[in-house]
Amino acid sequence: EVQLEESGGNLVQPGGSLRLSCAASGFTFGNYAMSWVRQAPGKGLEWVSLMSGSETMSYYSDSVKGRFTIYRDSSRNTVYLQMNSLRAEDTAVYYCAKDGVVRGVFDSWGQGTLVTVSS
Amino acid sequence: DIVMTQSPDSLAVSLGERASINCESSQSVLSTSNNKNYLAWYQQKPGQPPKLLIYWASTRESGVPDRFSGSGSGTGFTLTISSLQAEDVAVYYCQQYYDSRRTFGQGTKVEIK
């Protein structure tokens, strides 16, 4: 059974940094791209970042490019999101999502971790 | 980026009636190499992460009831719930995966009338 468990969410001041983690199990980690998707309170889903299974490609939404970095540790089956220069508008539940056999389709999701950016 | 626009933002349907949600993409998500539409649909219930319903615009994920169906091609798509059940109350999202920078529609809330 695929399991994705996010952690690292917290209250942080504007301009601060935070690192999110997503521990994966139940599948061959290196075979699948992993993404971060966020959802601001009461709002819709926003794709944030993606890293390929091979770790050779990464992509970011315009709203986070230059501030956030995605990376993976295959020895720990974990994907991370390093978030710097945080802004109030980054406040959201951050979900980790796994690509399915069909690349680009999110077939498994974690329960999410809440990031609140506020002074 | 490919912009996804859903309509309506919300709809109320009686139990057992049909619900239809539209999704429009700012550019075609139909691949000429494999003739597939790179469009998925998700269901999100309150307090839960999204759940994959449909991919390739019309292929149901394993375990998804057959009252859910997807149609459309190019830039216009529809998710149809043929006979709304109480457990279908949720927000539904379309998502394109034609571009590596994936994007979602803004969501459509489905309620019981």
PDB file of C-alpha atoms in Angstrom:
ATOM      1  CA  GLU A   1       0.000   0.000   0.000  1.00  0.00           C
ATOM      2  CA  VAL A   2       1.332   3.406  -0.966  1.00  0.00           C
ATOM      3  CA  GLN A   3       1.827   5.750   1.961  1.00  0.00           C
ATOM      4  CA  LEU A   4       2.935   9.367   1.883  1.00  0.00           C
ATOM      5  CA  GLU A   5       3.483  11.189   5.169  1.00  0.00           C
ATOM      6  CA  GLU A   6       4.251  14.896   5.219  1.00  0.00           C
ATOM      7  CA  SER A   7       5.858  16.693   8.120  1.00  0.00           C
ATOM      8  CA  GLY A   8       7.539  19.977   8.905  1.00  0.00           C
ATOM      9  CA  GLY A   9       4.624  22.377   8.740  1.00  0.00           C
ATOM     10  CA  ASN A  10       4.681  25.148  11.307  1.00  0.00           C
ATOM     11  CA  LEU A  11       4.045  28.801  12.067  1.00  0.00           C
ATOM     12  CA  VAL A  12       6.805  30.960  10.603  1.00  0.00           C
ATOM     13  CA  GLN A  13       7.325  34.696  10.294  1.00  0.00           C
ATOM     14  CA  PRO A  14       7.336  36.458   6.921  1.00  0.00           C
ATOM     15  CA  GLY A  15      10.776  36.228   5.363  1.00  0.00           C
ATOM     16  CA  GLY A  16      11.529  33.026   7.249  1.00  0.00           C
ATOM     17  CA  SER A  17      12.363  29.527   6.044  1.00  0.00           C
ATOM     18  CA  LEU A  18      10.911  26.084   6.514  1.00  0.00           C
ATOM     19  CA  ARG A  19      11.652  22.619   5.189  1.00  0.00           C
ATOM     20  CA  LEU A  20       8.861  20.155   4.500  1.00  0.00           C
ATOM     21  CA  SER A  21       9.424  16.413   4.252  1.00  0.00           C
ATOM     22  CA  CYS A  22       7.387  13.648   2.666  1.00  0.00           C
ATOM     23  CA  ALA A  23       8.286  10.085   3.614  1.00  0.00           C
ATOM     24  CA  ALA A  24       7.165   7.541   1.031  1.00  0.00           C
ATOM     25  CA  SER A  25       6.620   3.812   1.276  1.00  0.00           C
ATOM     26  CA  GLY A  26       4.856   1.005  -0.545  1.00  0.00           C
ATOM     27  CA  PHE A  27       6.348   1.633  -4.002  1.00  0.00           C
ATOM     28  CA  THR A  28       9.683   1.891  -5.800  1.00  0.00           C
ATOM     29  CA  PHE A  29      10.472   5.495  -4.965  1.00  0.00           C
ATOM     30  CA  GLY A  30      12.934   6.171  -7.752  1.00  0.00           C
ATOM     31  CA  ASN A  31      10.501   5.137 -10.452  1.00  0.00           C
ATOM     32  CA  TYR A  32       8.045   7.989  -9.917  1.00  0.00           C
ATOM     33  CA  ALA A  33       8.024  11.749 -10.043  1.00  0.00           C
ATOM     34  CA  MET A  34       6.897  13.469  -6.864  1.00  0.00           C
ATOM     35  CA  SER A  35       5.140  16.793  -6.517  1.00  0.00           C
ATOM     36  CA  TRP A  36       4.106  19.300  -3.902  1.00  0.00           C
ATOM     37  CA  VAL A  37       0.603  20.738  -4.209  1.00  0.00           C
ATOM     38  CA  ARG A  38      -0.757  23.354  -1.841  1.00  0.00           C
ATOM     39  CA  GLN A  39      -4.184  24.561  -0.800  1.00  0.00           C
ATOM     40  CA  ALA A  40      -4.681  27.901   0.900  1.00  0.00           C
ATOM     41  CA  PRO A  41      -7.459  27.992   3.524  1.00  0.00           C
ATOM     42  CA  GLY A  42     -10.826  27.733   1.791  1.00  0.00           C
ATOM     43  CA  LYS A  43      -9.215  27.852  -1.664  1.00  0.00           C
ATOM     44  CA  GLY A  44      -8.441  25.484  -4.507  1.00  0.00           C
ATOM     45  CA  LEU A  45      -5.465  23.326  -5.358  1.00  0.00           C
ATOM     46  CA  GLU A  46      -2.245  24.880  -6.630  1.00  0.00           C
ATOM     47  CA  TRP A  47       0.586  22.771  -8.027  1.00  0.00           C
ATOM     48  CA  VAL A  48       3.880  24.015  -6.573  1.00  0.00           C
ATOM     49  CA  SER A  49       6.797  21.856  -7.665  1.00  0.00           C
ATOM     50  CA  LEU A  50       7.797  18.547  -9.237  1.00  0.00           C
ATOM     51  CA  MET A  51      10.922  16.427  -9.284  1.00  0.00           C
ATOM     52  CA  SER A  52      11.385  13.499 -11.597  1.00  0.00           C
ATOM     53  CA  GLY A  53      12.121  10.026 -10.281  1.00  0.00           C
ATOM     54  CA  SER A  54      15.609  10.198 -11.741  1.00  0.00           C
ATOM     55  CA  GLU A  55      16.167  13.542  -9.928  1.00  0.00           C
ATOM     56  CA  THR A  56      17.379  15.058 -13.193  1.00  0.00           C
ATOM     57  CA  MET A  57      14.435  17.410 -13.731  1.00  0.00           C
ATOM     58  CA  SER A  58      12.596  19.796 -11.475  1.00  0.00           C
ATOM     59  CA  TYR A  59       9.888  22.357 -12.153  1.00  0.00           C
ATOM     60  CA  TYR A  60       8.299  25.154 -10.170  1.00  0.00           C
ATOM     61  CA  SER A  61       5.236  27.334 -10.380  1.00  0.00           C
ATOM     62  CA  ASP A  62       5.932  31.004 -11.036  1.00  0.00           C
ATOM     63  CA  SER A  63       4.645  31.859  -7.568  1.00  0.00           C
ATOM     64  CA  VAL A  64       7.483  29.990  -5.833  1.00  0.00           C
ATOM     65  CA  LYS A  65      10.290  29.919  -8.392  1.00  0.00           C
ATOM     66  CA  GLY A  66      13.514  31.250  -6.917  1.00  0.00           C
ATOM     67  CA  ARG A  67      12.275  30.838  -3.340  1.00  0.00           C
ATOM     68  CA  PHE A  68      11.445  27.127  -3.052  1.00  0.00           C
ATOM     69  CA  THR A  69      13.669  24.137  -3.838  1.00  0.00           C
ATOM     70  CA  ILE A  70      12.537  20.545  -4.235  1.00  0.00           C
ATOM     71  CA  TYR A  71      14.912  17.656  -3.741  1.00  0.00           C
ATOM     72  CA  ARG A  72      14.848  13.951  -3.005  1.00  0.00           C
ATOM     73  CA  ASP A  73      16.849  11.531  -0.887  1.00  0.00           C
ATOM     74  CA  SER A  74      16.484   8.083  -2.421  1.00  0.00           C
ATOM     75  CA  SER A  75      18.245   6.452   0.540  1.00  0.00           C
ATOM     76  CA  ARG A  76      15.425   7.683   2.785  1.00  0.00           C
ATOM     77  CA  ASN A  77      12.592   7.487   0.219  1.00  0.00           C
ATOM     78  CA  THR A  78      11.846  11.087   1.058  1.00  0.00           C
ATOM     79  CA  VAL A  79      11.108  14.200  -0.945  1.00  0.00           C
ATOM     80  CA  TYR A  80      11.680  17.634   0.527  1.00  0.00           C
ATOM     81  CA  LEU A  81      10.543  21.174  -0.128  1.00  0.00           C
ATOM     82  CA  GLN A  82      12.883  23.881   1.119  1.00  0.00           C
ATOM     83  CA  MET A  83      10.917  27.099   1.401  1.00  0.00           C
ATOM     84  CA  ASN A  84      12.738  30.409   1.791  1.00  0.00           C
ATOM     85  CA  SER A  85      11.611  34.037   1.847  1.00  0.00           C
ATOM     86  CA  LEU A  86       8.163  32.956   2.947  1.00  0.00           C
ATOM     87  CA  ARG A  87       5.229  35.273   2.435  1.00  0.00           C
ATOM     88  CA  ALA A  88       1.741  35.434   3.926  1.00  0.00           C
ATOM     89  CA  GLU A  89       0.342  34.106   0.647  1.00  0.00           C
ATOM     90  CA  ASP A  90       2.341  30.892   1.094  1.00  0.00           C
ATOM     91  CA  THR A  91       0.041  29.972   3.989  1.00  0.00           C
ATOM     92  CA  ALA A  92      -1.559  26.677   2.997  1.00  0.00           C
ATOM     93  CA  VAL A  93      -1.826  22.967   3.548  1.00  0.00           C
ATOM     94  CA  TYR A  94       0.999  21.411   1.558  1.00  0.00           C
ATOM     95  CA  TYR A  95       0.333  17.992   0.072  1.00  0.00           C
ATOM     96  CA  CYS A  96       2.881  15.563  -1.255  1.00  0.00           C
ATOM     97  CA  ALA A  97       1.605  13.723  -4.349  1.00  0.00           C
ATOM     98  CA  LYS A  98       2.954  10.802  -6.331  1.00  0.00           C
ATOM     99  CA  ASP A  99       2.737  10.390 -10.087  1.00  0.00           C
ATOM    100  CA  GLY A 100       0.894   7.315 -11.224  1.00  0.00           C
ATOM    101  CA  VAL A 101       1.773   4.873 -13.944  1.00  0.00           C
ATOM    102  CA  VAL A 102       0.402   7.613 -16.174  1.00  0.00           C
ATOM    103  CA  ARG A 103       3.027  10.300 -15.753  1.00  0.00           C
ATOM    104  CA  GLY A 104       1.469  13.566 -14.708  1.00  0.00           C
ATOM    105  CA  VAL A 105      -1.526  12.086 -12.937  1.00  0.00           C
ATOM    106  CA  PHE A 106      -1.452  12.174  -9.140  1.00  0.00           C
ATOM    107  CA  ASP A 107      -2.606   8.739  -8.007  1.00  0.00           C
ATOM    108  CA  SER A 108      -1.626   9.008  -4.332  1.00  0.00           C
ATOM    109  CA  TRP A 109      -1.635  11.901  -1.894  1.00  0.00           C
ATOM    110  CA  GLY A 110      -0.498  12.467   1.666  1.00  0.00           C
ATOM    111  CA  GLN A 111      -2.738  13.983   4.329  1.00  0.00           C
ATOM    112  CA  GLY A 112      -0.944  17.323   4.141  1.00  0.00           C
ATOM    113  CA  THR A 113       0.967  19.564   6.524  1.00  0.00           C
ATOM    114  CA  LEU A 114      -0.056  23.116   7.437  1.00  0.00           C
ATOM    115  CA  VAL A 115       2.280  26.039   6.879  1.00  0.00           C
ATOM    116  CA  THR A 116       1.234  29.360   8.383  1.00  0.00           C
ATOM    117  CA  VAL A 117       3.208  32.483   7.559  1.00  0.00           C
ATOM    118  CA  SER A 118       2.346  35.240   9.974  1.00  0.00           C
ATOM    119  CA  SER A 119       3.966  37.699  12.348  1.00  0.00           C
TER     120      SER A 119
ATOM    121  CA  ASP B   1       1.318  28.106 -18.161  1.00  0.00           C
ATOM    122  CA  ILE B   2      -1.848  26.382 -19.282  1.00  0.00           C
ATOM    123  CA  VAL B   3      -4.785  28.000 -17.491  1.00  0.00           C
ATOM    124  CA  MET B   4      -7.678  25.708 -16.548  1.00  0.00           C
ATOM    125  CA  THR B   5     -11.103  27.274 -16.049  1.00  0.00           C
ATOM    126  CA  GLN B   6     -14.028  25.359 -14.585  1.00  0.00           C
ATOM    127  CA  SER B   7     -17.721  26.171 -14.695  1.00  0.00           C
ATOM    128  CA  PRO B   8     -19.836  26.569 -12.750  1.00  0.00           C
ATOM    129  CA  ASP B   9     -18.093  27.414  -9.481  1.00  0.00           C
ATOM    130  CA  SER B  10     -20.844  25.544  -7.650  1.00  0.00           C
ATOM    131  CA  LEU B  11     -23.993  23.619  -8.405  1.00  0.00           C
ATOM    132  CA  ALA B  12     -26.805  22.025  -6.436  1.00  0.00           C
ATOM    133  CA  VAL B  13     -28.392  18.865  -7.810  1.00  0.00           C
ATOM    134  CA  SER B  14     -31.157  16.655  -6.469  1.00  0.00           C
ATOM    135  CA  LEU B  15     -30.291  13.123  -5.408  1.00  0.00           C
ATOM    136  CA  GLY B  16     -30.447  10.786  -8.383  1.00  0.00           C
ATOM    137  CA  GLU B  17     -30.158  13.612 -10.911  1.00  0.00           C
ATOM    138  CA  ARG B  18     -27.292  14.362 -13.297  1.00  0.00           C
ATOM    139  CA  ALA B  19     -24.479  16.754 -12.456  1.00  0.00           C
ATOM    140  CA  SER B  20     -22.154  18.140 -15.114  1.00  0.00           C
ATOM    141  CA  ILE B  21     -18.985  20.148 -14.620  1.00  0.00           C
ATOM    142  CA  ASN B  22     -17.101  21.847 -17.434  1.00  0.00           C
ATOM    143  CA  CYS B  23     -13.388  22.463 -17.750  1.00  0.00           C
ATOM    144  CA  GLU B  24     -11.709  24.589 -20.402  1.00  0.00           C
ATOM    145  CA  SER B  25      -7.979  24.797 -21.035  1.00  0.00           C
ATOM    146  CA  SER B  26      -6.234  27.877 -22.451  1.00  0.00           C
ATOM    147  CA  GLN B  27      -4.517  25.690 -25.013  1.00  0.00           C
ATOM    148  CA  SER B  28      -5.115  22.219 -26.334  1.00  0.00           C
ATOM    149  CA  VAL B  29      -4.045  19.336 -24.113  1.00  0.00           C
ATOM    150  CA  LEU B  30      -4.500  16.810 -26.921  1.00  0.00           C
ATOM    151  CA  SER B  31      -1.268  15.187 -27.990  1.00  0.00           C
ATOM    152  CA  THR B  32      -0.974  14.606 -31.718  1.00  0.00           C
ATOM    153  CA  SER B  33       1.622  11.890 -31.124  1.00  0.00           C
ATOM    154  CA  ASN B  34      -0.706   9.528 -29.244  1.00  0.00           C
ATOM    155  CA  ASN B  35      -4.131  11.172 -29.719  1.00  0.00           C
ATOM    156  CA  LYS B  36      -4.639  11.347 -25.957  1.00  0.00           C
ATOM    157  CA  ASN B  37      -5.979  14.225 -23.907  1.00  0.00           C
ATOM    158  CA  TYR B  38      -3.752  14.989 -20.919  1.00  0.00           C
ATOM    159  CA  LEU B  39      -6.627  15.827 -18.586  1.00  0.00           C
ATOM    160  CA  ALA B  40      -7.526  14.379 -15.174  1.00  0.00           C
ATOM    161  CA  TRP B  41     -10.353  14.880 -12.689  1.00  0.00           C
ATOM    162  CA  TYR B  42     -10.149  14.728  -8.888  1.00  0.00           C
ATOM    163  CA  GLN B  43     -12.676  14.689  -6.067  1.00  0.00           C
ATOM    164  CA  GLN B  44     -11.938  16.335  -2.737  1.00  0.00           C
ATOM    165  CA  LYS B  45     -14.162  15.896   0.308  1.00  0.00           C
ATOM    166  CA  PRO B  46     -13.848  18.202   3.334  1.00  0.00           C
ATOM    167  CA  GLY B  47     -10.774  17.523   5.440  1.00  0.00           C
ATOM    168  CA  GLN B  48      -9.394  14.992   2.959  1.00  0.00           C
ATOM    169  CA  PRO B  49      -6.739  15.077   0.241  1.00  0.00           C
ATOM    170  CA  PRO B  50      -7.922  14.893  -3.367  1.00  0.00           C
ATOM    171  CA  LYS B  51      -8.756  11.553  -4.928  1.00  0.00           C
ATOM    172  CA  LEU B  52      -8.098  10.677  -8.566  1.00  0.00           C
ATOM    173  CA  LEU B  53     -11.280   9.900 -10.497  1.00  0.00           C
ATOM    174  CA  ILE B  54     -10.448  10.058 -14.206  1.00  0.00           C
ATOM    175  CA  TYR B  55      -7.381  10.420 -16.420  1.00  0.00           C
ATOM    176  CA  TRP B  56      -6.825  10.628 -20.181  1.00  0.00           C
ATOM    177  CA  ALA B  57     -10.042  12.691 -20.004  1.00  0.00           C
ATOM    178  CA  SER B  58     -12.300   9.626 -19.920  1.00  0.00           C
ATOM    179  CA  THR B  59     -10.537   6.661 -18.261  1.00  0.00           C
ATOM    180  CA  ARG B  60     -11.899   5.884 -14.809  1.00  0.00           C
ATOM    181  CA  GLU B  61      -9.405   5.078 -12.082  1.00  0.00           C
ATOM    182  CA  SER B  62      -9.778   1.609 -10.610  1.00  0.00           C
ATOM    183  CA  GLY B  63     -12.560   1.477  -8.032  1.00  0.00           C
ATOM    184  CA  VAL B  64     -14.324   4.658  -9.171  1.00  0.00           C
ATOM    185  CA  PRO B  65     -18.085   4.089  -9.606  1.00  0.00           C
ATOM    186  CA  ASP B  66     -19.301   4.054 -13.180  1.00  0.00           C
ATOM    187  CA  ARG B  67     -21.713   6.911 -12.511  1.00  0.00           C
ATOM    188  CA  PHE B  68     -18.637   9.132 -12.971  1.00  0.00           C
ATOM    189  CA  SER B  69     -17.676   9.728 -16.589  1.00  0.00           C
ATOM    190  CA  GLY B  70     -15.437  12.120 -18.455  1.00  0.00           C
ATOM    191  CA  SER B  71     -15.673  13.435 -21.991  1.00  0.00           C
ATOM    192  CA  GLY B  72     -14.266  16.077 -24.283  1.00  0.00           C
ATOM    193  CA  SER B  73     -11.154  16.743 -26.322  1.00  0.00           C
ATOM    194  CA  GLY B  74      -8.715  19.497 -27.132  1.00  0.00           C
ATOM    195  CA  THR B  75      -9.665  22.407 -24.902  1.00  0.00           C
ATOM    196  CA  GLY B  76     -13.140  21.506 -23.622  1.00  0.00           C
ATOM    197  CA  PHE B  77     -13.988  18.755 -21.147  1.00  0.00           C
ATOM    198  CA  THR B  78     -16.881  17.612 -18.974  1.00  0.00           C
ATOM    199  CA  LEU B  79     -17.158  15.512 -15.844  1.00  0.00           C
ATOM    200  CA  THR B  80     -20.603  13.969 -15.470  1.00  0.00           C
ATOM    201  CA  ILE B  81     -22.107  12.284 -12.431  1.00  0.00           C
ATOM    202  CA  SER B  82     -25.035  10.397 -13.937  1.00  0.00           C
ATOM    203  CA  SER B  83     -27.039   9.904 -10.739  1.00  0.00           C
ATOM    204  CA  LEU B  84     -25.881  12.003  -7.814  1.00  0.00           C
ATOM    205  CA  GLN B  85     -25.454  10.200  -4.508  1.00  0.00           C
ATOM    206  CA  ALA B  86     -25.089  11.783  -1.080  1.00  0.00           C
ATOM    207  CA  GLU B  87     -21.460  10.657  -0.895  1.00  0.00           C
ATOM    208  CA  ASP B  88     -20.647  12.627  -4.063  1.00  0.00           C
ATOM    209  CA  VAL B  89     -20.886  15.956  -2.236  1.00  0.00           C
ATOM    210  CA  ALA B  90     -17.405  17.348  -2.748  1.00  0.00           C
ATOM    211  CA  VAL B  91     -15.294  19.791  -4.698  1.00  0.00           C
ATOM    212  CA  TYR B  92     -14.155  18.572  -8.110  1.00  0.00           C
ATOM    213  CA  TYR B  93     -11.001  19.710  -9.893  1.00  0.00           C
ATOM    214  CA  CYS B  94      -9.701  19.243 -13.401  1.00  0.00           C
ATOM    215  CA  GLN B  95      -5.934  19.150 -13.973  1.00  0.00           C
ATOM    216  CA  GLN B  96      -3.793  19.184 -17.101  1.00  0.00           C
ATOM    217  CA  TYR B  97      -0.612  17.164 -17.362  1.00  0.00           C
ATOM    218  CA  TYR B  98       0.197  18.081 -20.964  1.00  0.00           C
ATOM    219  CA  ASP B  99       2.780  20.490 -19.617  1.00  0.00           C
ATOM    220  CA  SER B 100       5.298  19.512 -16.944  1.00  0.00           C
ATOM    221  CA  ARG B 101       4.167  22.596 -15.021  1.00  0.00           C
ATOM    222  CA  ARG B 102       0.852  21.077 -14.117  1.00  0.00           C
ATOM    223  CA  THR B 103      -2.176  23.221 -13.373  1.00  0.00           C
ATOM    224  CA  PHE B 104      -5.583  22.765 -11.790  1.00  0.00           C
ATOM    225  CA  GLY B 105      -8.930  24.361 -12.385  1.00  0.00           C
ATOM    226  CA  GLN B 106     -10.313  26.500  -9.566  1.00  0.00           C
ATOM    227  CA  GLY B 107     -12.722  23.785  -8.459  1.00  0.00           C
ATOM    228  CA  THR B 108     -16.478  23.191  -8.602  1.00  0.00           C
ATOM    229  CA  LYS B 109     -18.452  22.554  -5.438  1.00  0.00           C
ATOM    230  CA  VAL B 110     -21.261  20.009  -5.801  1.00  0.00           C
ATOM    231  CA  GLU B 111     -24.058  20.047  -3.241  1.00  0.00           C
ATOM    232  CA  ILE B 112     -27.424  18.387  -2.780  1.00  0.00           C
ATOM    233  CA  LYS B 113     -30.490  20.464  -3.693  1.00  0.00           C
TER     234      LYS B 113
END
